[in-house]
Coordinates of C-alpha atoms in Angstrom, one line a residue:
Chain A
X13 CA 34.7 75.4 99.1
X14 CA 34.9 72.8 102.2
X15 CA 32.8 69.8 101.6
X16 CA 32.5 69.1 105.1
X17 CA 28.8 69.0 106.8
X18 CA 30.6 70.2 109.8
X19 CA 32.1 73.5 108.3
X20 CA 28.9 74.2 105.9
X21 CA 26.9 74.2 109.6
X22 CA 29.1 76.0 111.2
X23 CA 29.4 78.8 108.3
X24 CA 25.3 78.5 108.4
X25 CA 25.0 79.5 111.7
X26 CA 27.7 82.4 111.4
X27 CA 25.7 84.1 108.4
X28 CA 22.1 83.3 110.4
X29 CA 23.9 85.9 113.7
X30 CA 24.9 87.9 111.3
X31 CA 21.4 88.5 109.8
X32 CA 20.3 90.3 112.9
X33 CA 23.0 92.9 112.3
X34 CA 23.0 92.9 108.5
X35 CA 19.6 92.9 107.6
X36 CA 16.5 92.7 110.7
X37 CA 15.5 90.9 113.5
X38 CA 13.9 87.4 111.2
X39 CA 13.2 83.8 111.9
X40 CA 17.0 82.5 110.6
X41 CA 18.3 84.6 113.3
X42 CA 16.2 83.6 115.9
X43 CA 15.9 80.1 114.9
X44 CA 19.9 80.2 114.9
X45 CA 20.0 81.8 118.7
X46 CA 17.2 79.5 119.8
X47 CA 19.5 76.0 118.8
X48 CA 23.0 77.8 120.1
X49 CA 21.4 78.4 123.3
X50 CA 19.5 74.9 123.5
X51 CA 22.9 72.9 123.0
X52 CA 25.2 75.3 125.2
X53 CA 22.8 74.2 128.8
X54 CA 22.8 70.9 127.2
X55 CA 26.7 70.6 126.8
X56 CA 27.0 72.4 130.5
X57 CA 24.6 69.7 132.2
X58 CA 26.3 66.6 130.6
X59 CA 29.3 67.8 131.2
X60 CA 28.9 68.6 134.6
X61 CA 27.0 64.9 135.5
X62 CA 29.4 62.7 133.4
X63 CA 33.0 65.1 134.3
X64 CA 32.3 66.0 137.8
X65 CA 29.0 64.6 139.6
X66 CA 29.1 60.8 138.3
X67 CA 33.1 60.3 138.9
X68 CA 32.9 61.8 142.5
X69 CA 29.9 60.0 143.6
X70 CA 31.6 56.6 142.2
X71 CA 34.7 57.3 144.1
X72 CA 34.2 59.1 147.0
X73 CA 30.5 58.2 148.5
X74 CA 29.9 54.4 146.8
X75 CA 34.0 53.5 147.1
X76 CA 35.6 55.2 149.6
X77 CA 32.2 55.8 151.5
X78 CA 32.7 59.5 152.7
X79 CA 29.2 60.1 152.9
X80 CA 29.9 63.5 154.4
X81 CA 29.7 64.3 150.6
X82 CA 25.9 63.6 150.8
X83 CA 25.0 66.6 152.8
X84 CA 26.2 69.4 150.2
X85 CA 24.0 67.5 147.8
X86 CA 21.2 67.2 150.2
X87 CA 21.2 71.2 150.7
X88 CA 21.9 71.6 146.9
X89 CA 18.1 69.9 146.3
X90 CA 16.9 71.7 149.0
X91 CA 16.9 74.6 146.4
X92 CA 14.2 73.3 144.4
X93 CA 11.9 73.3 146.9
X94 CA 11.2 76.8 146.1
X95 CA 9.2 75.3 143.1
X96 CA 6.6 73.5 145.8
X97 CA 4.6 76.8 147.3
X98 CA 3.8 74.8 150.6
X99 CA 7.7 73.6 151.5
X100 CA 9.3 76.6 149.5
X101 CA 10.2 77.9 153.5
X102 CA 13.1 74.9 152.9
X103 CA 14.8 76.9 150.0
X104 CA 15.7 79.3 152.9
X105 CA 18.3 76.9 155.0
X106 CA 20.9 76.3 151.8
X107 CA 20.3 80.1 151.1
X108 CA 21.3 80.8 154.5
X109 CA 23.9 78.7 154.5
X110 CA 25.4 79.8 151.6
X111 CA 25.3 83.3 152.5
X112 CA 27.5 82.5 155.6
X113 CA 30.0 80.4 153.7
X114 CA 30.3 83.5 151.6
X115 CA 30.7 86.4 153.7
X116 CA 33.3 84.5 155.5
X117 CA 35.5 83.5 152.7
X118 CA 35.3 87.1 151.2
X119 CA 36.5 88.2 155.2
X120 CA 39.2 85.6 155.1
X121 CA 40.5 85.9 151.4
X122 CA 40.0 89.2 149.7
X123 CA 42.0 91.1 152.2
X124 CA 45.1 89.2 150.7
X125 CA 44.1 90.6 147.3
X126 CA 43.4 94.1 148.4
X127 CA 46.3 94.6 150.5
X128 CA 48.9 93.6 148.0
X129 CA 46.7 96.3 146.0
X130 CA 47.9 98.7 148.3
X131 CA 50.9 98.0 149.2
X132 CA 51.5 98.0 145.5
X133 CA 51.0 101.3 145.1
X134 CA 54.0 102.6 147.3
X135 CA 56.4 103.2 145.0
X136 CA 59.3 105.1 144.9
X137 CA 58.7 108.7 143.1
X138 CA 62.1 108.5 141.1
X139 CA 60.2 108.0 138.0
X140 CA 57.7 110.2 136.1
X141 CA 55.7 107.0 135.5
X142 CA 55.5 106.5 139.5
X143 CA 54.8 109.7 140.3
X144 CA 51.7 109.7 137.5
X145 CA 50.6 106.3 139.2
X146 CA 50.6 108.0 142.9
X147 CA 48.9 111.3 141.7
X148 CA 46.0 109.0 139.6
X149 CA 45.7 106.9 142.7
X150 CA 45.6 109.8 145.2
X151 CA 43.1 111.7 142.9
X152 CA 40.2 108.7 141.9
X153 CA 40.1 108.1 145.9
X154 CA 39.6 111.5 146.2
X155 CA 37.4 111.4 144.1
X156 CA 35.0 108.6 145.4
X157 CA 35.3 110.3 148.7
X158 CA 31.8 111.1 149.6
X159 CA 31.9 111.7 153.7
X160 CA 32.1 115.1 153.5
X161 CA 30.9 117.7 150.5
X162 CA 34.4 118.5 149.0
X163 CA 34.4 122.7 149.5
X164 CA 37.7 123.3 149.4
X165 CA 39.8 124.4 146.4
X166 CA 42.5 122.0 146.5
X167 CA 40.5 119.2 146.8
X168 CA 37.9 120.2 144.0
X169 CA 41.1 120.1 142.2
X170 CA 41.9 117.0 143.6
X171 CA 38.4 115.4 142.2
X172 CA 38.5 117.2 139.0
X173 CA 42.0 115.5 138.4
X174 CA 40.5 112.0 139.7
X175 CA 37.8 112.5 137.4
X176 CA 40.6 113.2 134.7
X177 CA 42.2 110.1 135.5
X178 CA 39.1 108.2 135.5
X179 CA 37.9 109.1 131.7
X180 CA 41.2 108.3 130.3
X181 CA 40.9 104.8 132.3
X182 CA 37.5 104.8 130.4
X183 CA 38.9 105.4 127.3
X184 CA 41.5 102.7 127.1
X185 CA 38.4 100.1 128.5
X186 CA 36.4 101.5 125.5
X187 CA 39.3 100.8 123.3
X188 CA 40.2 97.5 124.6
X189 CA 36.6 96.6 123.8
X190 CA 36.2 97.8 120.3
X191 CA 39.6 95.4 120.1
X192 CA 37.9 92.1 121.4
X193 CA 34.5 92.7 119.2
X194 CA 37.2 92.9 116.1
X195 CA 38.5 90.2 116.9
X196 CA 35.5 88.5 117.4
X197 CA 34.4 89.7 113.5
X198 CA 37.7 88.6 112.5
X199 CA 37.6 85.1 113.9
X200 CA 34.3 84.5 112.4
X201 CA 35.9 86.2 108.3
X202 CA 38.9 84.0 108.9
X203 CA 36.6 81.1 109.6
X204 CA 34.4 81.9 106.1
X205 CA 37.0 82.9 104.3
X206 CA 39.5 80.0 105.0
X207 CA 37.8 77.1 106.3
X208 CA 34.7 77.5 104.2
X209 CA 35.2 79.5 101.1
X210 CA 39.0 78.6 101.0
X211 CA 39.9 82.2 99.1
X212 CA 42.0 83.2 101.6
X213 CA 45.2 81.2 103.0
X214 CA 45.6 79.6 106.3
Chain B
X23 CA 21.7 119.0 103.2
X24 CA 26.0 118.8 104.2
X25 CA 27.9 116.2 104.1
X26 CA 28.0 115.3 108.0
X27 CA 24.1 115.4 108.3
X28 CA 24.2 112.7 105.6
X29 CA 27.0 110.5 107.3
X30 CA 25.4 110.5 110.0
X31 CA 21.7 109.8 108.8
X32 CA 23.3 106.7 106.8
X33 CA 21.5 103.8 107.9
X34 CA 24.6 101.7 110.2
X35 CA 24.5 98.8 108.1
X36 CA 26.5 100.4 105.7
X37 CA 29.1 101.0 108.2
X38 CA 29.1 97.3 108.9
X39 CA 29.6 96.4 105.6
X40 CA 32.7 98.6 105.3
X41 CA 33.7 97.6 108.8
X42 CA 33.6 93.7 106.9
X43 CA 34.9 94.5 104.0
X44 CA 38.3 96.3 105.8
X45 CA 38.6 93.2 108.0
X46 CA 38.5 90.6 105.1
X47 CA 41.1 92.3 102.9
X48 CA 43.8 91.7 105.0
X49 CA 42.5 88.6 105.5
X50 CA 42.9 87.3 101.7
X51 CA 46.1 89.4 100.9
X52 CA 48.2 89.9 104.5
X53 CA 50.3 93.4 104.6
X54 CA 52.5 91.3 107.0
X55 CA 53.2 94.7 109.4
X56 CA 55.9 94.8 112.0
X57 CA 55.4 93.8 115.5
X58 CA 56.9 94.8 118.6
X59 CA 56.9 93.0 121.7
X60 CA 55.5 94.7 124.8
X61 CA 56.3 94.0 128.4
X62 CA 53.8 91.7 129.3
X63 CA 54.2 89.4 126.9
X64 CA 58.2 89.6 127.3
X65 CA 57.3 88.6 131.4
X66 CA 54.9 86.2 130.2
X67 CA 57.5 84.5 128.0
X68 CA 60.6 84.7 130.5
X69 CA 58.1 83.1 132.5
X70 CA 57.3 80.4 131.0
X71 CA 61.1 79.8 130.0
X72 CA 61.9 79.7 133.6
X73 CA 60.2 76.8 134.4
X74 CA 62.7 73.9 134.9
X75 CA 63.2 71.1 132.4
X76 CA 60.9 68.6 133.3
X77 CA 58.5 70.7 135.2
X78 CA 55.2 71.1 135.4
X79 CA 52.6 74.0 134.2
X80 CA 48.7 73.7 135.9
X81 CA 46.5 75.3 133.0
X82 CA 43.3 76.4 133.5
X83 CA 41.2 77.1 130.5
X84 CA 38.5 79.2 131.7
X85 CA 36.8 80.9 128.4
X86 CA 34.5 79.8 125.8
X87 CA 34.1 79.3 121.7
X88 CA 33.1 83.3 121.6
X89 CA 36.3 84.3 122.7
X90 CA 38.4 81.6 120.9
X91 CA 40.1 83.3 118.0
X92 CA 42.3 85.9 121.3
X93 CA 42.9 82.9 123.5
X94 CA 43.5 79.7 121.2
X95 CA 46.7 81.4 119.5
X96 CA 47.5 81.8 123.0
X97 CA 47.2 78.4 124.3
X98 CA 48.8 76.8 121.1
X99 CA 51.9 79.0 121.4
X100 CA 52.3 78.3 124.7
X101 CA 52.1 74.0 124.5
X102 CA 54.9 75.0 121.7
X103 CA 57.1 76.9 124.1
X104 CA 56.5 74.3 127.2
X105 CA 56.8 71.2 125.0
X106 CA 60.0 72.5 123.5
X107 CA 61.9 72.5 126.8
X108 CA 60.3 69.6 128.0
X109 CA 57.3 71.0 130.4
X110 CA 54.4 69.0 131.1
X111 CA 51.0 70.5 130.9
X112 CA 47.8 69.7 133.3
X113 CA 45.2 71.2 132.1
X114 CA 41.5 72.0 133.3
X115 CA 38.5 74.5 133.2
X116 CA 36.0 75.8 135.1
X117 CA 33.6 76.7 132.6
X118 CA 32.1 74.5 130.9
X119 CA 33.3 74.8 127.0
X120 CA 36.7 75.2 128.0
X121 CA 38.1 71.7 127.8
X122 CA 36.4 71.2 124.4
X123 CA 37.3 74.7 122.4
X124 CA 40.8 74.1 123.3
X125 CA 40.7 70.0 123.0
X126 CA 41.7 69.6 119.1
X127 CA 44.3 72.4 119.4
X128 CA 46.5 70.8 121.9
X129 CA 46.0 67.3 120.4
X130 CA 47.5 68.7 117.2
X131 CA 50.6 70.5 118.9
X132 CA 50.9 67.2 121.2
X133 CA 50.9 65.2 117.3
X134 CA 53.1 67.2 116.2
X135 CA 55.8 67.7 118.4
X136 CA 55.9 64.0 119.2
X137 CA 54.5 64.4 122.5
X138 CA 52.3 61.4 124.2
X139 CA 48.8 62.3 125.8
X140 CA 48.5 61.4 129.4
X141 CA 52.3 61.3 129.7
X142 CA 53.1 64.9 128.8
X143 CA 50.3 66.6 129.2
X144 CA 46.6 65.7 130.3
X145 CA 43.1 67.5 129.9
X146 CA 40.9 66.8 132.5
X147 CA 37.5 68.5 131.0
X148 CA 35.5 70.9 132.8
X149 CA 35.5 71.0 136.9
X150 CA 32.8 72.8 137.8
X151 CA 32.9 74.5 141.5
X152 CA 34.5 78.1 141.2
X153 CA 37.0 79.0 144.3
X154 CA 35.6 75.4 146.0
X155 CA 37.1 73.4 143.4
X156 CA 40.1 75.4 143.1
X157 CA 40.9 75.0 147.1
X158 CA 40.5 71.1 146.5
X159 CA 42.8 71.1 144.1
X160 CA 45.1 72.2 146.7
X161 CA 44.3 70.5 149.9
X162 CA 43.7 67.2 147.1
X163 CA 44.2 67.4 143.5
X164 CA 42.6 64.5 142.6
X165 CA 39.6 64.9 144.6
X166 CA 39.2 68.4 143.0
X167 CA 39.4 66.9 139.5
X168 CA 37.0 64.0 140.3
X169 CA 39.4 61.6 139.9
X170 CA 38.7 62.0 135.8
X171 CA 40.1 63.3 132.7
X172 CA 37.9 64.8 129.8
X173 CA 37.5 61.3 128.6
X174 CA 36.7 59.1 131.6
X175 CA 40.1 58.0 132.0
X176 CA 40.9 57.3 135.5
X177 CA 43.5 59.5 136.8
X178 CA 45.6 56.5 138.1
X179 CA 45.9 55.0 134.6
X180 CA 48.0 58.6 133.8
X181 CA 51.3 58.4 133.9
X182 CA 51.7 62.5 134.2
X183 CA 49.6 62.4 137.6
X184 CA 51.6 60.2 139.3
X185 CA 52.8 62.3 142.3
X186 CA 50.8 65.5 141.5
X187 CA 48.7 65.8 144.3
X188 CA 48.1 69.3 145.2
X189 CA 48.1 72.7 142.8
X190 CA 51.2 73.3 144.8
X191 CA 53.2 71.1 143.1
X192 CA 53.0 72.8 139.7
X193 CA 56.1 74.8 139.3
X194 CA 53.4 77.7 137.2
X195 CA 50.1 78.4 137.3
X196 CA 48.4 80.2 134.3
X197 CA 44.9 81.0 133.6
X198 CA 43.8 81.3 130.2
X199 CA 40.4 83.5 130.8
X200 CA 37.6 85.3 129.3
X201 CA 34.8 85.0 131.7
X202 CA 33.0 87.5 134.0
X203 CA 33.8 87.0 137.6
X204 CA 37.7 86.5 136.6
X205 CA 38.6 83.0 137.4
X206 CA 42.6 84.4 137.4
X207 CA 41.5 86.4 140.6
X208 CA 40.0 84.3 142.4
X209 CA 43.2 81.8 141.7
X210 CA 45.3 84.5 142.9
X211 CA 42.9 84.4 146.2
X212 CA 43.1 80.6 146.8
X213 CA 45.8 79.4 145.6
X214 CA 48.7 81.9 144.0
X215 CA 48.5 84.5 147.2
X216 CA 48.4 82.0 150.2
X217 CA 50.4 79.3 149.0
X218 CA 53.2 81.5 146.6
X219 CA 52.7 79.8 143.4
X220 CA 54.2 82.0 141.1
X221 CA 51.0 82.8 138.2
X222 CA 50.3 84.3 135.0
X223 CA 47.0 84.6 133.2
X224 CA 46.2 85.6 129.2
X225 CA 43.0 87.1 128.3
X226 CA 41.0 88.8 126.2
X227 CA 41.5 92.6 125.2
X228 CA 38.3 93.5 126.3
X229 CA 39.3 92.1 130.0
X230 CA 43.5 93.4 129.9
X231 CA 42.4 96.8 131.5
X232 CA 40.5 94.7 134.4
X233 CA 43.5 92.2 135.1
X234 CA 46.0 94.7 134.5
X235 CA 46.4 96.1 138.1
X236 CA 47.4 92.7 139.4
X237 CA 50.4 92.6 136.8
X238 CA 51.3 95.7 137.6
X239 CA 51.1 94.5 141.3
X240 CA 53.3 91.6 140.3
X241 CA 50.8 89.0 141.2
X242 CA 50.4 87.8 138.0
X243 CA 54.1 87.4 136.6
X244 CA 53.2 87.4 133.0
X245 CA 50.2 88.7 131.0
X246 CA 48.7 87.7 127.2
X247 CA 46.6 90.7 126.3
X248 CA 44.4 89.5 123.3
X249 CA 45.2 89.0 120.1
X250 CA 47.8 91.0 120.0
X251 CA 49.3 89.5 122.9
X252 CA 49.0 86.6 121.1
X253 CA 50.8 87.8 118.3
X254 CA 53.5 89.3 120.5
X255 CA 53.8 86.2 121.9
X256 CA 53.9 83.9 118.4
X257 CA 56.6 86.4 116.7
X258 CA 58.7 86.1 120.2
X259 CA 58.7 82.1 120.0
X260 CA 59.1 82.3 116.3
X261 CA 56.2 80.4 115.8
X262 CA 53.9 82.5 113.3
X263 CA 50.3 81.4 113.3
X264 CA 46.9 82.9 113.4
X265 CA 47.5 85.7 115.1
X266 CA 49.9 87.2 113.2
X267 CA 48.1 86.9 110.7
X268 CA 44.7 88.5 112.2
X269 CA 47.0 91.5 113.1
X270 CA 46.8 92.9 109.9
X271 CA 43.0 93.2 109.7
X272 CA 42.9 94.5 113.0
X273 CA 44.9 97.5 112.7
X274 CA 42.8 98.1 109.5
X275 CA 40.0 98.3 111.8
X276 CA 41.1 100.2 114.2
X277 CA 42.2 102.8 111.4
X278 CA 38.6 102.8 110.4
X279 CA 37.3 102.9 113.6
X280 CA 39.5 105.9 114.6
X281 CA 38.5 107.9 111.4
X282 CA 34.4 107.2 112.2
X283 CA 34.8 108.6 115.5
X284 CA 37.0 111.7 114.3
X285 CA 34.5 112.1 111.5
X286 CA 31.4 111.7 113.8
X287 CA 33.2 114.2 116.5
X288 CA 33.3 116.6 113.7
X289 CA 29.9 116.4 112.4
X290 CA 29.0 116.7 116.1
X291 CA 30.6 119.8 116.4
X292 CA 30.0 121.4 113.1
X293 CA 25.8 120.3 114.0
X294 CA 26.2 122.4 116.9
X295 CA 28.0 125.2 115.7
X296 CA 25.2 125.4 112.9
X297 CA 22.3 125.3 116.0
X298 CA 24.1 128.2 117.7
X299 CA 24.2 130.2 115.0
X300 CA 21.1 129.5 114.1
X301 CA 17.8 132.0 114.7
X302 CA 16.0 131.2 117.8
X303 CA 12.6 130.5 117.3
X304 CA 10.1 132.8 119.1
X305 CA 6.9 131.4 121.1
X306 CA 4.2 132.8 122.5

């Protein structure tokens, strides 16, 4: 067995999640949820301050004196005004702000994205895999075309095959999912098994 | 009482335990099962192999210590690969335990392959900001990183930042990712798409479906899918490590998983076959 304090905590913690699943809902659990979620804001807001906030206020508004940079932080406190009944109208200007900033930069830079989207999708049909791609593509829009009520026999078809299309699309998500919450199990057995029990070789 | 109706009354946490049990035998005595390389992964490794002697790769690490055991193997394999040919790595994250999960991994490839920190690669900790940050780090690199690495160092003192001032002149961008909105896209947004910086991500299973259009697209050059990407990629740099290793237990698991949901289908089916036939009951 490791004799480190590090690994005993870590393997401590593990076994205390696992409680939940194992055995019921109980105070090791939540005790264990309680700390991991205490230290993860605590490592974000140190992080951020001492990586990002402390080095660019430093360089760029006491050094090179771009106090420009003061007015994103201005309208970044602005937020907590919410929290004082009387001024909370404040809150409203950054949240304004930020709303414009954000409809504009989805106008200007999704369209790059979505297009290439499309244009990706005309493709030669010289190949059964092509032609599968066109026909899943054509159906699914088909399928989540709501203007009119779809009456006509060829494109109920067209939907049912969309919605085909769709499950299978489902299916491989689902199965992709079940793979990442193995793996998830299998980092924490290597971790027990290896680094703390040492029964199993790394 | 039949043998489905007591499957599926069995309290779950039987399951689980078998579910354990399958994982952790592969885990103390490895099967050591073939692999075969996929297409992503290939792309992802020609990739990578295509960057110039000398070059440079900007890394973003953008996932956190849940989703380590997919994405480390990834990131380890791939400091082997660049460090090999003699690529130099800047790396960053935008979330905040990025820089830190991945921290002790690269210092021990850097160790080992006698590779000097700050020199051939550099980890500049987490840069908080999203698609804000990521436009900096075009239009000014430094600004965008704060002018810090993970440590405090002052990006001047680096030798490996002389003369990298903008994302654009990285010869690859990849995004190692695991986080929900994907980081990768909104890369491909503000800097792959409008500037042409050629870009590939790796990620997590559970987010390969999500990311895989903008492969297929060709955006993203290369893709990582997981652990098995990882393990792909591991046996095709001839580097085994830990996921090679974790691919055993996982296709136990998945065996296992496949035969609960066949035998739950058919206790389904047989449960309702047994209803129909049943007598219906009459009311008043």
């Amino acid at each position: 067995m490791s004799a480190t304090l590090q690994t005993w905590l870590s393997a401590f913690f593990t076994i205390a999640i696992y409680t939940l699943v194992l055995y019921k809902d109980n105070k090791v659990f939540r005790f264990a949820e309680t700390v991991m979620i205490g230290i993860t804001a605590a490592n974000g807001i140190v992080l951020t301050y001492h990586n990002y906030i402390k080095p660019v206020v430093a360089v760029d508004i006491i050094q090179n004196h771009k106090y420009l940079q003061l007015i994103p932080i201005v309208l970044g406190l602005m937020m907590y005004t919410r929290f004082v009944k009387p001024i909370a109208w404040v809150s409203r200007i950054p949240m304004g702000f930020w709303v414009g900033v954000g409809a504009a930069y989805i106008l200007v830079r999704n369209p790059g994205v979505f297009i290439s989207q499309i244009t990706a999708s005309f493709l030669a049909l010289n190949k059964l895999n092509n032609l599968i791609f066109v026909v899943g593509v054509i159906a699914v829009v088909v399928y989540f075309y709501f203007t009119v009520p779809i009456k006509s026999a060829p494109m109920k078809g067209a939907t049912t095959l969309g919605k085909a299309f769709l499950l299978v699309s489902f299916g491989a998500t689902f199965a992709s999912t079940v793979m990442s919450r193995i793996s998830l199990l299998l980092g924490r057995l290597q971790f027990l098994l290896q680094d703390w029990l040492r029964i199993a070789k790394v | 009482m039949n043998i489905w109706k007591r499957l599926s009354d069995l309290d779950r946490r039987y399951y689980y335990v078998v579910l354990i049990l399958v994982v952790a035998l592969p885990i103390i005595k490895p099967w050591g099962l073939p692999i075969r390389v996929g297409s992503t992964t290939d792309d992802f490794h020609k990739t990578v192999e295509a960057v110039p002697d000398g070059g440079t790769i900007a890394l973003a690490i953008d996932y956190r210590s849940d989703c380590i055991v997919e994405l480390n193997p990834q990131v380890t394999t791939l400091f082997r690969q660049a460090f090999a040919k003699n690529v130099k790595i800047i790396m960053w994250s935008n979330v905040d335990e990025g820089a830190n999960v991945t921290e002790p991994i690269t210092r021990a490839v850097g160790q080992e392959m006698g590779k000097t920190y700050g020199v051939d690669w550099v980890n500049l900790g987490y840069k908080p900001g999203g698609e804000v940050t990521m436009k900096k780090m075009v239009d000014n690199f430094w600004e965008g990183a704060a002018y810090v690495d993970m440590q405090g160092t002052r990006l001047e003192d680096l030798p490996i930042m002389q003369g990298f001032n903008s994302l654009r002149d990285a010869d690859l961008l990849i995004d190692m990712m695991a986080v929900v909105p994907s980081p990768a896209q909104n890369y491909l947004k503000m800097v792959s798409i409008p500037y042409g910086l050629p870009m590939a991500i790796g990620t997590t299973a559970i987010q390969a479906p999500t990311e895989m259009p903008f492969y297929s697209s060709g955006e993203y050059k290369g893709m990582l899918a997981g652990l098995r990407g990882a393990a792909e990629y591991e046996f095709l740099t001839k580097n085994p490590g830990p996921a090679m290793m974790g691919m055993d237990a996982q296709s136990a698991a998945h065996l296992l998983v496949i035969l609960l949901i066949a035998m739950g289908n058919i206790g389904h089916l047989m449960d309702r076959k047994k209803r129909a036939g049943a007598p219906t009951g009459g009311g008043s």
